[in-house]
Short mmCIF file of C-alpha atoms in Angstrom, two decimals:
data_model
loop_
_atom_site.label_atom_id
_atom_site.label_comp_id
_atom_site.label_asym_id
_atom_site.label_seq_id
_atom_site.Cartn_x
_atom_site.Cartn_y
_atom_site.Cartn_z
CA UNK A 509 -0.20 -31.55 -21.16
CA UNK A 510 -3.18 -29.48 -20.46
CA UNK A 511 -6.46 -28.89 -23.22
CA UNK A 512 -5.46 -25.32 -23.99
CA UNK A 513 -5.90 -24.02 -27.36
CA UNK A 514 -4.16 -20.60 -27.09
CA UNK A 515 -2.24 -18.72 -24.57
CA UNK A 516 -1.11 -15.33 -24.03
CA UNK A 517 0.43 -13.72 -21.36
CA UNK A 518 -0.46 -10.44 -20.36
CA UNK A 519 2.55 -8.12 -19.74
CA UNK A 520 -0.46 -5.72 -17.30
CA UNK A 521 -3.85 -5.73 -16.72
CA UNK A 522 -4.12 -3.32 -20.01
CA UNK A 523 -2.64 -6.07 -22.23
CA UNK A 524 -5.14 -8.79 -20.52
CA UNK A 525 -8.17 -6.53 -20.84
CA UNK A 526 -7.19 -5.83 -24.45
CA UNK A 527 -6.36 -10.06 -25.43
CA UNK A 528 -9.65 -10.84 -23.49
CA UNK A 529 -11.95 -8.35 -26.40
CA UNK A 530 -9.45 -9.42 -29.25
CA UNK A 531 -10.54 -12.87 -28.34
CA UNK A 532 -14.38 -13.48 -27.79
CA UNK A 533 -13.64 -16.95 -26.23
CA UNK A 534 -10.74 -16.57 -24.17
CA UNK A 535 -10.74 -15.80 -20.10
CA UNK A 536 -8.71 -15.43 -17.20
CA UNK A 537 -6.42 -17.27 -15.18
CA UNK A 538 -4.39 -16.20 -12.18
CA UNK A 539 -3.12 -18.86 -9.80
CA UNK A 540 -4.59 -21.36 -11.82
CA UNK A 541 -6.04 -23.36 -8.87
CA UNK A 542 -9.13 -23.86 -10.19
CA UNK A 543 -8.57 -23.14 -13.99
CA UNK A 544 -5.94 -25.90 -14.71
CA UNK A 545 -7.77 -28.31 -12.24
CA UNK A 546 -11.00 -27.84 -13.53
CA UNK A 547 -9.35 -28.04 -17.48
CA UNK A 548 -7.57 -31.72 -16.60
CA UNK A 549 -11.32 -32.58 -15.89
CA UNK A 550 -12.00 -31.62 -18.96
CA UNK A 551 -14.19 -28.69 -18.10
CA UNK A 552 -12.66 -26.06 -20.52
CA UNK A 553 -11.52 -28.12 -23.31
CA UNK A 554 -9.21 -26.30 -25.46
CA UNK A 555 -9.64 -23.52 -23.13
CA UNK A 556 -7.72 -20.16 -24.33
CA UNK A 557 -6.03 -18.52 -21.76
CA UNK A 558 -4.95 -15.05 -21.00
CA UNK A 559 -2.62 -15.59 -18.02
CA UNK A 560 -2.32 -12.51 -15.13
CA UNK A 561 -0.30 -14.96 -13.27
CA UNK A 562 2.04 -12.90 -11.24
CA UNK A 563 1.52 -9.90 -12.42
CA UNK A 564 3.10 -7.62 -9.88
CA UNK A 565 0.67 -4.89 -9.94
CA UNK A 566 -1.74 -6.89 -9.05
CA UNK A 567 0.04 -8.88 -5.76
CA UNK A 568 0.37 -5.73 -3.55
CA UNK A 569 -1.75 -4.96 0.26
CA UNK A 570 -1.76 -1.54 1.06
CA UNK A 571 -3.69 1.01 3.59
CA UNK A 572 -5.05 4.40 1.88
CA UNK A 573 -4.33 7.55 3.39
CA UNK A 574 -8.22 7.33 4.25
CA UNK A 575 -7.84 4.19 6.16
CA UNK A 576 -9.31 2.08 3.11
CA UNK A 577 -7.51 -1.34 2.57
CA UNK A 578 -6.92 -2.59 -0.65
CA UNK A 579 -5.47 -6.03 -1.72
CA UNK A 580 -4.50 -6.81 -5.44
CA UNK A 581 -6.71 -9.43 -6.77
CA UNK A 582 -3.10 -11.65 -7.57
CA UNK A 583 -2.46 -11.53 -4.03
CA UNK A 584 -2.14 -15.87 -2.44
CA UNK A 585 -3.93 -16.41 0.32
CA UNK A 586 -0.60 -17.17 2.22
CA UNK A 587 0.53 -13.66 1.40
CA UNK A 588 -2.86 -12.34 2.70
CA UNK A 589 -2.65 -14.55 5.73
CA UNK A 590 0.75 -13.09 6.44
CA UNK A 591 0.29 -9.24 5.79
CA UNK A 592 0.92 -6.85 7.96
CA UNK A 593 -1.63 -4.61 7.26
CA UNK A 594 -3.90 -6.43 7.31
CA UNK A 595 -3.43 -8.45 9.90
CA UNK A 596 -4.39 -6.07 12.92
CA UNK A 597 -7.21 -4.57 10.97
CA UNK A 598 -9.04 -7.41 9.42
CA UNK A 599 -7.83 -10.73 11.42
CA UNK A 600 -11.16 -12.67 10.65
CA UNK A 601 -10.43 -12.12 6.93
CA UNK A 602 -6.63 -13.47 7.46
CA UNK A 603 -7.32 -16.38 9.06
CA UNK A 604 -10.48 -17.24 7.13
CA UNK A 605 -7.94 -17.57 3.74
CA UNK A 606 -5.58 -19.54 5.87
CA UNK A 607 -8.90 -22.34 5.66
CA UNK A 608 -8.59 -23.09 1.54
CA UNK A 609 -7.13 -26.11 0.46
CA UNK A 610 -3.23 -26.75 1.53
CA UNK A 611 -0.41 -24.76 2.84
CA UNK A 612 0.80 -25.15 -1.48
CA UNK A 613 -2.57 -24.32 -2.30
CA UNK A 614 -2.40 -21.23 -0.72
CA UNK A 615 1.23 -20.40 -1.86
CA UNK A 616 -0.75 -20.39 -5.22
CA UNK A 617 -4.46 -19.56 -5.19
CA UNK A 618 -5.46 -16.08 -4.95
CA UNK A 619 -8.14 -13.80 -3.33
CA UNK A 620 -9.21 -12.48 -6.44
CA UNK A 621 -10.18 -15.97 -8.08
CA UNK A 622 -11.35 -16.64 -5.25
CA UNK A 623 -13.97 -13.87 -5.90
CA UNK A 624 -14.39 -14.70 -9.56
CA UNK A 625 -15.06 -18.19 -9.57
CA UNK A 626 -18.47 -17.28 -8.21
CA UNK A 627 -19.09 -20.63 -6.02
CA UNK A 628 -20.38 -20.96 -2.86
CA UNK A 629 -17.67 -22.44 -0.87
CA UNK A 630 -14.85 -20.05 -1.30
CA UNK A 631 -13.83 -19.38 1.91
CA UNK A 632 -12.63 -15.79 1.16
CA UNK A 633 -16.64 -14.55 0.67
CA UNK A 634 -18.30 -14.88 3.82
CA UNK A 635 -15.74 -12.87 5.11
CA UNK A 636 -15.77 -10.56 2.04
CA UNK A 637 -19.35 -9.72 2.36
CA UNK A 638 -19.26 -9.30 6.23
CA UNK A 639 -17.08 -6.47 5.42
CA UNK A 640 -19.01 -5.18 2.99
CA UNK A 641 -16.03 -5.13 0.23
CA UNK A 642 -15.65 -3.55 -3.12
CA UNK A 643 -14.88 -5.15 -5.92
CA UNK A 644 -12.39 -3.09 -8.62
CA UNK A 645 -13.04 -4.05 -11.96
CA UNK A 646 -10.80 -3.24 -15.15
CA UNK A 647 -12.57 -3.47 -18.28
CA UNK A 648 -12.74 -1.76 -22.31
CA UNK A 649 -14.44 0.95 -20.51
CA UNK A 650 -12.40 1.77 -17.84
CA UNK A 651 -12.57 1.20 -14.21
CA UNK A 652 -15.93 0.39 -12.13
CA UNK A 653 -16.31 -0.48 -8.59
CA UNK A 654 -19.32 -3.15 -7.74
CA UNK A 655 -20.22 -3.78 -3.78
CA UNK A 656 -19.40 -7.36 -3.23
CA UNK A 657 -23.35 -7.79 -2.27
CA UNK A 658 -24.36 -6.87 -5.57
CA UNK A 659 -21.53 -9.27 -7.10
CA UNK A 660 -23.19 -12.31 -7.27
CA UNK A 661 -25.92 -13.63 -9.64
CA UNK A 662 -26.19 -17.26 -8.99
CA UNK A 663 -23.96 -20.76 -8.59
CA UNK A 664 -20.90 -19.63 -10.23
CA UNK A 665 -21.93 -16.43 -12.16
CA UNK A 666 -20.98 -13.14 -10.95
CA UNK A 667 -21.51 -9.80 -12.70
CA UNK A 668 -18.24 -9.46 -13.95
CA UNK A 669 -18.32 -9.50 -17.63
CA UNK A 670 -15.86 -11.45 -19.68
CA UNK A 671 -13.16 -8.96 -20.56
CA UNK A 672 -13.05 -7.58 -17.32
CA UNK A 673 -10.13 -8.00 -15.39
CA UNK A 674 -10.92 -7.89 -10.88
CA UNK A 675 -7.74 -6.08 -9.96
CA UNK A 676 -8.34 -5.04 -6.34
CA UNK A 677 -10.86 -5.62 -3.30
CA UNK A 678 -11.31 -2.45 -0.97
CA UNK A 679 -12.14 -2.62 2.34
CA UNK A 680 -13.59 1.13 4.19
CA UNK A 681 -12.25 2.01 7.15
CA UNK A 682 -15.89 2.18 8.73
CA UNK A 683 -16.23 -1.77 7.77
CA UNK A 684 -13.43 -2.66 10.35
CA UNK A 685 -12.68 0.03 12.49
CA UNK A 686 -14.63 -1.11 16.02
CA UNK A 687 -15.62 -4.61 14.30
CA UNK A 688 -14.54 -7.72 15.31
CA UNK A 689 -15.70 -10.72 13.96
CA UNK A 690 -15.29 -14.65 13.49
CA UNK A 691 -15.37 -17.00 10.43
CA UNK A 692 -16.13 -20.58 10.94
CA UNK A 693 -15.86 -23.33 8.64
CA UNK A 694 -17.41 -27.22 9.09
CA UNK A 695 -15.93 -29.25 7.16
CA UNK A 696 -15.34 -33.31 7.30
CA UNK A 697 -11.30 -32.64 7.68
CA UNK A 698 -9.10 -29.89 9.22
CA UNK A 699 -7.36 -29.74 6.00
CA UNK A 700 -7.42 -30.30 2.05
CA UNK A 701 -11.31 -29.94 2.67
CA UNK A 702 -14.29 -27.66 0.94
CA UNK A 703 -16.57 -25.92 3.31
CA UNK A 704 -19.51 -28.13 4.36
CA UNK A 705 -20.73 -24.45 5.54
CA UNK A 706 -19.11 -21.57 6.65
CA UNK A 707 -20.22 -18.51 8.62
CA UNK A 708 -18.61 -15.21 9.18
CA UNK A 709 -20.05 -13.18 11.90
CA UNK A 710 -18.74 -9.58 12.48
CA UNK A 711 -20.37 -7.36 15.26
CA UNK A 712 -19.61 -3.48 16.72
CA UNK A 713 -20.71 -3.13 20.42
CA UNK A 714 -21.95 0.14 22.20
CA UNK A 715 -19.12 1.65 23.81
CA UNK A 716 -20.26 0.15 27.29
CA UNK A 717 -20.12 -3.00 25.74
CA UNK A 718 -22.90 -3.94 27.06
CA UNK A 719 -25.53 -4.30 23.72
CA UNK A 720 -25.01 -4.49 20.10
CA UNK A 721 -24.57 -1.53 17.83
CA UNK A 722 -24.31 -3.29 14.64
CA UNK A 723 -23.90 -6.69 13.39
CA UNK A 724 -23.22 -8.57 10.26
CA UNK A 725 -23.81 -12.19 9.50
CA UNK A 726 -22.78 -13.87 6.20
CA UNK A 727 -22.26 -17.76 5.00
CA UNK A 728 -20.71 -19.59 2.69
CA UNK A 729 -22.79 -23.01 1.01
CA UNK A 730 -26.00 -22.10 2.75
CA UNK A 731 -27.45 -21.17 -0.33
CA UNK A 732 -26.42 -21.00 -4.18
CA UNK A 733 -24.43 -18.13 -3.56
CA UNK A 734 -22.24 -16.59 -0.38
CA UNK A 735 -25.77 -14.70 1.66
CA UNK A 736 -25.97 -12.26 4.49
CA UNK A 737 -28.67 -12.31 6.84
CA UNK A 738 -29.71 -8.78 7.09
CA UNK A 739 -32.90 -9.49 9.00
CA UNK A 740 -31.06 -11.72 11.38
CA UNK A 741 -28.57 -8.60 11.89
CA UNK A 742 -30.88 -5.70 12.27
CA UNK A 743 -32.89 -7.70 15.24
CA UNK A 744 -29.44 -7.58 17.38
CA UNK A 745 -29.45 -3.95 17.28
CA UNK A 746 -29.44 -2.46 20.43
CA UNK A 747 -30.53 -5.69 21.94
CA UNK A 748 -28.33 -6.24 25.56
CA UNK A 749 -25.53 -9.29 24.91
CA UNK A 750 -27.46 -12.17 26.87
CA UNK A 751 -28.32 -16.00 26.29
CA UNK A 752 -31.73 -15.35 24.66
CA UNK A 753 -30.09 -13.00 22.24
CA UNK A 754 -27.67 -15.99 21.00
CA UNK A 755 -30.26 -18.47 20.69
CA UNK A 756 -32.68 -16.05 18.90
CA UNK A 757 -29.79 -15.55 16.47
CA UNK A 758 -29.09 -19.25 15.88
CA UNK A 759 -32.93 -19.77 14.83
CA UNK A 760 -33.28 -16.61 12.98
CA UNK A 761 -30.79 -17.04 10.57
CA UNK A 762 -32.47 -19.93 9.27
CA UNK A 763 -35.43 -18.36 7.99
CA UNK A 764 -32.69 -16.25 5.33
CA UNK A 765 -30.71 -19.84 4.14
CA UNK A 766 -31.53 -22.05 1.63
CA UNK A 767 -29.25 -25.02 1.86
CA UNK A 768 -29.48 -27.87 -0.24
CA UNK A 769 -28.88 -31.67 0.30
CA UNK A 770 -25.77 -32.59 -1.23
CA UNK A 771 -23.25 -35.62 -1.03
CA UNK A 772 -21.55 -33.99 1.53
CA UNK A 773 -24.12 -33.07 3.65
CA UNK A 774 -27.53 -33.45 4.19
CA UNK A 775 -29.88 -30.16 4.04
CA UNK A 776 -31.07 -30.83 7.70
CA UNK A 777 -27.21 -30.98 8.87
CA UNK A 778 -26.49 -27.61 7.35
CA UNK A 779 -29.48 -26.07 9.03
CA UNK A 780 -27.99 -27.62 12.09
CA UNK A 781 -24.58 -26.54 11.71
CA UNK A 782 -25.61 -22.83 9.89
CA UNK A 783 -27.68 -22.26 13.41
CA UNK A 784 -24.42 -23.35 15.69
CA UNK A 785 -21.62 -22.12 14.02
CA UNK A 786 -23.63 -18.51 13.92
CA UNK A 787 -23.92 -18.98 17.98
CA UNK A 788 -20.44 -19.93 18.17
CA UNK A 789 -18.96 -17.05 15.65
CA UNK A 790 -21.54 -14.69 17.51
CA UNK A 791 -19.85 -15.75 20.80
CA UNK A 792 -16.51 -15.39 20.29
CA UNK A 793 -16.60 -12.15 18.17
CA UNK A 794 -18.61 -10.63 21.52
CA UNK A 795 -15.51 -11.61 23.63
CA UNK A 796 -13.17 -10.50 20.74
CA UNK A 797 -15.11 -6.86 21.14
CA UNK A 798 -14.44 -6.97 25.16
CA UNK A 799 -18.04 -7.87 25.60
CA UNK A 800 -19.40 -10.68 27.56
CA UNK A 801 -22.64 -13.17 27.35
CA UNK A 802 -24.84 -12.98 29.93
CA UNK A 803 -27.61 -15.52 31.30
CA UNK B 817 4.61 -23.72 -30.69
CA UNK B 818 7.30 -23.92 -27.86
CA UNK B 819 8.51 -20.73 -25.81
CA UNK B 820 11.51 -20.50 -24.69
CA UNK B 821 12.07 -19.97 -20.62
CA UNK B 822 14.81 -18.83 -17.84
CA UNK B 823 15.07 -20.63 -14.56
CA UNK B 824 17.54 -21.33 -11.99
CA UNK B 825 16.75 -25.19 -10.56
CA UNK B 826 18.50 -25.88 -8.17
CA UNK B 827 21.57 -23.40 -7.88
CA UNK B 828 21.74 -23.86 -11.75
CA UNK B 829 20.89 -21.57 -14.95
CA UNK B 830 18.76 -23.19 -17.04
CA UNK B 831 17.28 -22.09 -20.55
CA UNK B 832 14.24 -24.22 -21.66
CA UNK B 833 12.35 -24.36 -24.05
CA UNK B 834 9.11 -25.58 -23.11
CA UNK B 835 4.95 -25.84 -24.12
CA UNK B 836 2.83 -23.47 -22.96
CA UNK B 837 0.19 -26.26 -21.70
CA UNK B 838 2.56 -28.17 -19.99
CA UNK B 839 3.22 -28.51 -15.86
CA UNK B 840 6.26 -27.80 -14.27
CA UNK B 841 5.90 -31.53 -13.02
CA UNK B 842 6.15 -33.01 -16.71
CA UNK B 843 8.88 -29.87 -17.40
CA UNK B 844 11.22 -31.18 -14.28
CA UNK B 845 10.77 -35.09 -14.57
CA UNK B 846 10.83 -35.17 -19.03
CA UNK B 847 13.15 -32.35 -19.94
CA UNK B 848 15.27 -32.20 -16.48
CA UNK B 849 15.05 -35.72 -15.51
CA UNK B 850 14.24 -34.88 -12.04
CA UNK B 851 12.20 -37.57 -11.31
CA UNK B 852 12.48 -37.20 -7.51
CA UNK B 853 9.13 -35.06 -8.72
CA UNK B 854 6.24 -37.24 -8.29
CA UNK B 855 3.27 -37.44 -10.35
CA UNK B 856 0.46 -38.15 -8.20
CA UNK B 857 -2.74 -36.98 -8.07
CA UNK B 858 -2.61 -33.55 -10.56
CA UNK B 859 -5.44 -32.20 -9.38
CA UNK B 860 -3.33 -30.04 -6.08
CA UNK B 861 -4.10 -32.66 -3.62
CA UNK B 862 -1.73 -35.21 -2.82
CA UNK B 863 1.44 -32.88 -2.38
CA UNK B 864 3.88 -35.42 -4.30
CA UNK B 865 4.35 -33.25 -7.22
CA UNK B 866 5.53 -30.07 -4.40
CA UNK B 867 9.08 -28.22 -5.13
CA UNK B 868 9.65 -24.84 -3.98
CA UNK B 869 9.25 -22.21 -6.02
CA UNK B 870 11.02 -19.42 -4.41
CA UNK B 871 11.52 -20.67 -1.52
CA UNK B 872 7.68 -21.59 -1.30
CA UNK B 873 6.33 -25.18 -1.65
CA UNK B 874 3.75 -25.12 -4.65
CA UNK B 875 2.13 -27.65 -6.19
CA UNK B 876 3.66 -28.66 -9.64
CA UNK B 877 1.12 -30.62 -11.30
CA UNK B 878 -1.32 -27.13 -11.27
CA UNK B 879 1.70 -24.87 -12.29
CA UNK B 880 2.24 -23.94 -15.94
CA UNK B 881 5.99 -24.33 -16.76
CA UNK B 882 5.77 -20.65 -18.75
CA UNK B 883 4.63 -18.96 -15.20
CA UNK B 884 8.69 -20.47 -13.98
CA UNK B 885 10.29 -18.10 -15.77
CA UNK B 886 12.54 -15.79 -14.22
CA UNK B 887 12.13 -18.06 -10.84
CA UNK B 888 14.17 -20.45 -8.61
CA UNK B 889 13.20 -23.84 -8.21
CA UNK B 890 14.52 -26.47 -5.49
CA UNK B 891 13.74 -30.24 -6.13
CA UNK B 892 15.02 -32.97 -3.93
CA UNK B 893 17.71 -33.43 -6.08
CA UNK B 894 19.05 -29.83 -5.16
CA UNK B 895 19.66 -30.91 -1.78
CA UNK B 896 22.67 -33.39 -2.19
CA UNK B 897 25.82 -31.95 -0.72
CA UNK B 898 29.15 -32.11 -2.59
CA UNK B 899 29.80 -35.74 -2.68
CA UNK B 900 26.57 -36.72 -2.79
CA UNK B 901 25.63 -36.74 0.66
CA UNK B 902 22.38 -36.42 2.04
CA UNK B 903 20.70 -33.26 3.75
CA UNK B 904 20.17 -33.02 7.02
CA UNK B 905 16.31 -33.00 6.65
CA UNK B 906 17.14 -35.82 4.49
CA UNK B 907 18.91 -37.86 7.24
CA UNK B 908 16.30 -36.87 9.75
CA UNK B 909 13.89 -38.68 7.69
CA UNK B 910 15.92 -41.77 7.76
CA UNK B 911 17.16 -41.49 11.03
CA UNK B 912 12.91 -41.52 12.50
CA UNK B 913 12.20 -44.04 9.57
CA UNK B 914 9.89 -41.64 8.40
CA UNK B 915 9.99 -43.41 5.21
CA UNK B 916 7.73 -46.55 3.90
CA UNK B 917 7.73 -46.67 -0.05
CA UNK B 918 9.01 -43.22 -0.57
CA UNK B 919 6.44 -41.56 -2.60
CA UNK B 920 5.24 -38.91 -0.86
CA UNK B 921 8.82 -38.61 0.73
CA UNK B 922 10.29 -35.88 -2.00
CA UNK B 923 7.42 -33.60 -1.68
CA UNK B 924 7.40 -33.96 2.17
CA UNK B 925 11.26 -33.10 2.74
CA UNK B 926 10.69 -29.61 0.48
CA UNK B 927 7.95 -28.73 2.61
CA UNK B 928 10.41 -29.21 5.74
CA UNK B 929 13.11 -27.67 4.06
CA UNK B 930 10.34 -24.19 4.16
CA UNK B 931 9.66 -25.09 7.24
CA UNK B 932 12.57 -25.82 8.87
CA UNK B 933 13.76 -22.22 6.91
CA UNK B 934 11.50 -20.13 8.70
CA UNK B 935 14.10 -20.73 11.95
CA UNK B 936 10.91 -21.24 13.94
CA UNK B 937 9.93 -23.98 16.40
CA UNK B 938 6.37 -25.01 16.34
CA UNK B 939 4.18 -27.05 18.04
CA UNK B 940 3.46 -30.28 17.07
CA UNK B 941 -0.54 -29.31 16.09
CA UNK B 942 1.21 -26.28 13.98
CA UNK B 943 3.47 -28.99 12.32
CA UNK B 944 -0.08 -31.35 11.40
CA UNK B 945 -0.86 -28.18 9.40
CA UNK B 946 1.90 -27.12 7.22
CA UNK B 947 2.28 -30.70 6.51
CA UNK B 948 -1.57 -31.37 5.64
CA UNK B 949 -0.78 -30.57 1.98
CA UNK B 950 0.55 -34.08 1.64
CA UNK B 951 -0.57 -37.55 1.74
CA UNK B 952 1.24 -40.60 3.24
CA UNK B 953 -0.57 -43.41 2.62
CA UNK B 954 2.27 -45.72 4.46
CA UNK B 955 3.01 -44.49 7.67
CA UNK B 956 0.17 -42.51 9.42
CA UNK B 957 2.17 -39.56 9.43
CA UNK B 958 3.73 -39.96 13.55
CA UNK B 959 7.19 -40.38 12.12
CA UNK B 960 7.24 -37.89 9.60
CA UNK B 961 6.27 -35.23 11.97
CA UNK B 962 9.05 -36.84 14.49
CA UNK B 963 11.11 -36.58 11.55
CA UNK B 964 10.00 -32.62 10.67
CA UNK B 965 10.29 -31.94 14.47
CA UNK B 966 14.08 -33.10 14.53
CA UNK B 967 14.70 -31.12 11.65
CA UNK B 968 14.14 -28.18 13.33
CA UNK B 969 15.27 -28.72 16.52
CA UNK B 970 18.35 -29.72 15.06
CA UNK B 971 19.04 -26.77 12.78
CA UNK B 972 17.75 -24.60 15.66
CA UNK B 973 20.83 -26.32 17.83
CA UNK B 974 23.28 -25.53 14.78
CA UNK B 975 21.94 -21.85 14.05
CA UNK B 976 22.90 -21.73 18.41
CA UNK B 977 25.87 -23.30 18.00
CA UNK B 978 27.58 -20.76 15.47
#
């Protein structure tokens, strides 16, 4: 039996928004992934719930007649991993979800807690911030969209207050159209592991494909929060695709992280792996774009 | 204060009434006596606790036994043909001895039983990862995937064959 005090489950996101300001203590819980695991640890004793588990207006991927992508925050990372839409469009995103946990894990977690439990590791947010997505929010006061790069405020906290509900993440057509890009995780184990680091890389090449037009570099437990690198990313631009370029990369991004030692890695490991795994994403997204690397 | 539920488990109605803090594990092995559910871990990481939910293997032990409502669950026990006999996943697992003290067994044969659904053959590095969700700490996991990889070659030969 689980420490919850009180539970209610919300019949829409109206009804959750609406038990979340009746009750001043209660939150959220979707796939319950983290929630119930963190609560048998005893994290959120007598917790009260307001459950949005499975709510189907939340679980549905569509494209906007614009082009703009949007995926319900109650969508599993299996279903993301699967979807057709998305898919073709946003492949780095769909394969970076198919990194959490277990194939069961992913039947259950979902994108949007994902987003909301604020940590480091999720493997959803380098992605997420490489593509530059929007966060919809449902609270008492309606609707408000906040940039993902403005979403989060330290180890865990995000700027999503309490009775808000995150119902939707929207990518823009300009984020993906002519991008390709590469998330790569280190971890210990292929499987059942949380990122040692992780680093999303997504660049846009001239249309000789010969230098870079735009570039994006993000990572996951290289600092307290999911970072981008926008110095790192506005030196590529324009620069021709060669060796130096790669290398100058790799060291750059250092200067922007601020890893820390932990028991599962050493800081001086993650600097090591932060300034390969950006070579290596870098790399493969330039041969993903039709470009090549040359000496 | 109990609530009262509707699920189908294994090809059967069921009404239930049930806690809102419990897990579907407890829900299963206590008020179904299906104890082929194993309680292992309950933190989502040893895969003993798995049934399908839908058709999709989820984790029990992190699944609140309110969220089963209107849903179709499969447990081992759901597999047993008429007289009793075992599934041909089942056998498969006996048949590669893919079985040491049987704990993690349960959990393992629901995850073949989505896999070997899917009608799809898959490599044997493909088959490491839809089983990584579970732990064997007997057998080192060769004859379990021997035993996944019969599975579906054999109900690939029978879906041929008809």
């Amino acid at each position: 039996m689980y420490d919850i005090q009180s539970y209610h489950q919300a019949a829409s996101v109206a009804d959750a928004v609406a038990a979340l300001v009746r009750d001043p203590e209660a939150m959220p819980i979707a796939g319950g992934t983290d929630v119930l695991i963190q609560t048998r640890e005893g994290r959120h004793a007598g917790c009260h719930l307001v459950s949005i588990h499975g709510l189907p207006e939340l679980r549905e991927i569509r494209r906007e007649a614009d082009g703009t992508l949007v995926i319900g925050s109650g969508c599993t990372f299996s279903q993301i991993h699967a979807s057709p839409v998305l898919r073709p469009r946003v492949p780095m995103l769909c394969d970076a979800v198919d990194q959490v946990g277990s194939p069961q894990i992913r039947n259950m977690g979902t994108i949007g807690g994902n987003v909301c439990n604020g940590v480091t590791s999720a493997d959803s947010a380098p992605s997420l911030l490489a593509l530059e997505a929007q966060l919809e929010l449902t609270g008492p006061e309606g609707v408000r969209r906040v940039p993902i790069l403005e979403w989060y405020t330290g180890p865990g906290r995000t700027v999503r207050r309490r009775e808000e509900i995150l119902t939707a993440l929207r990518i823009a057509p300009e984020q993906y159209e002519g991008w390709y890009g590469r998330y790569l995780k280190y971890g210990k184990r292929e499987a059942m592991e949380i990122s040692t680091l992780g680093c999303a890389v997504r660049v846009k090449l001239s249309p000789d494909r010969q230098r870079v037009e735009a570039l994006r570099i993000a990572y996951g437990v290289a600092a307290p929060t999911p970072v981008r690198c926008p110095e790192s990313e506005a030196l590529a631009v324009g620069r021709p695709l060669d060796e130096a370029l790669v290398k100058e990369l790799g060291q750059h991004v250092l200067t922007e992280l601020q890893p820390r030692d932990s028991w599962r890695a050493s800081k001086a490991f993650r600097f090591q792996i932060a300034r390969e795994l950006c070579r290596r994403a870098f790399r493969q997204a330039v041969i993903d774009a039709g470009g090549a690397i040359h000496a | 204060m109990l609530e009262i539920i509707h699920m189908t488990v294994n090809g059967k109605a069921q009404e239930l009434a049930v806690d809102p803090r419990e897990c579907l594990t407890d829900t299963l092995r206590q008020r179904l006596g299906l104890t082929s559910v194993k309680k292992g871990c309950e933190v989502g990481e040893c895969g003993a606790c798995t049934v399908l939910i839908d058709g999709k293997a989820v984790n029990s032990c992190c699944y609140l036994s309110v969220w089963a409502d209107g849903h179709s669950i499969l447990t081992v026990e759901g597999l047993r043909g008429p007289n009793g006999e075992l599934s041909p996943i089942q056998t498969a697992f006996v048949e590669e001895a893919a079985i040491q003290c049987g704990f993690c067994t349960p959990g393992l044969i629901l995850t073949a039983v989505e896999i070997v659904g899917t009608g799809r053959r898959y490599t044997r590095e493909e088959l490491r990862r839809l089983i990584s969700g579970h732990l064997c700490r007997c057998t080192g996991y060769e004859n379990i995937l021997n035993a996944v990889e019969r599975a579906v070659e054999e109900n690939l030969a029978r879906q041929h064959a008809e």
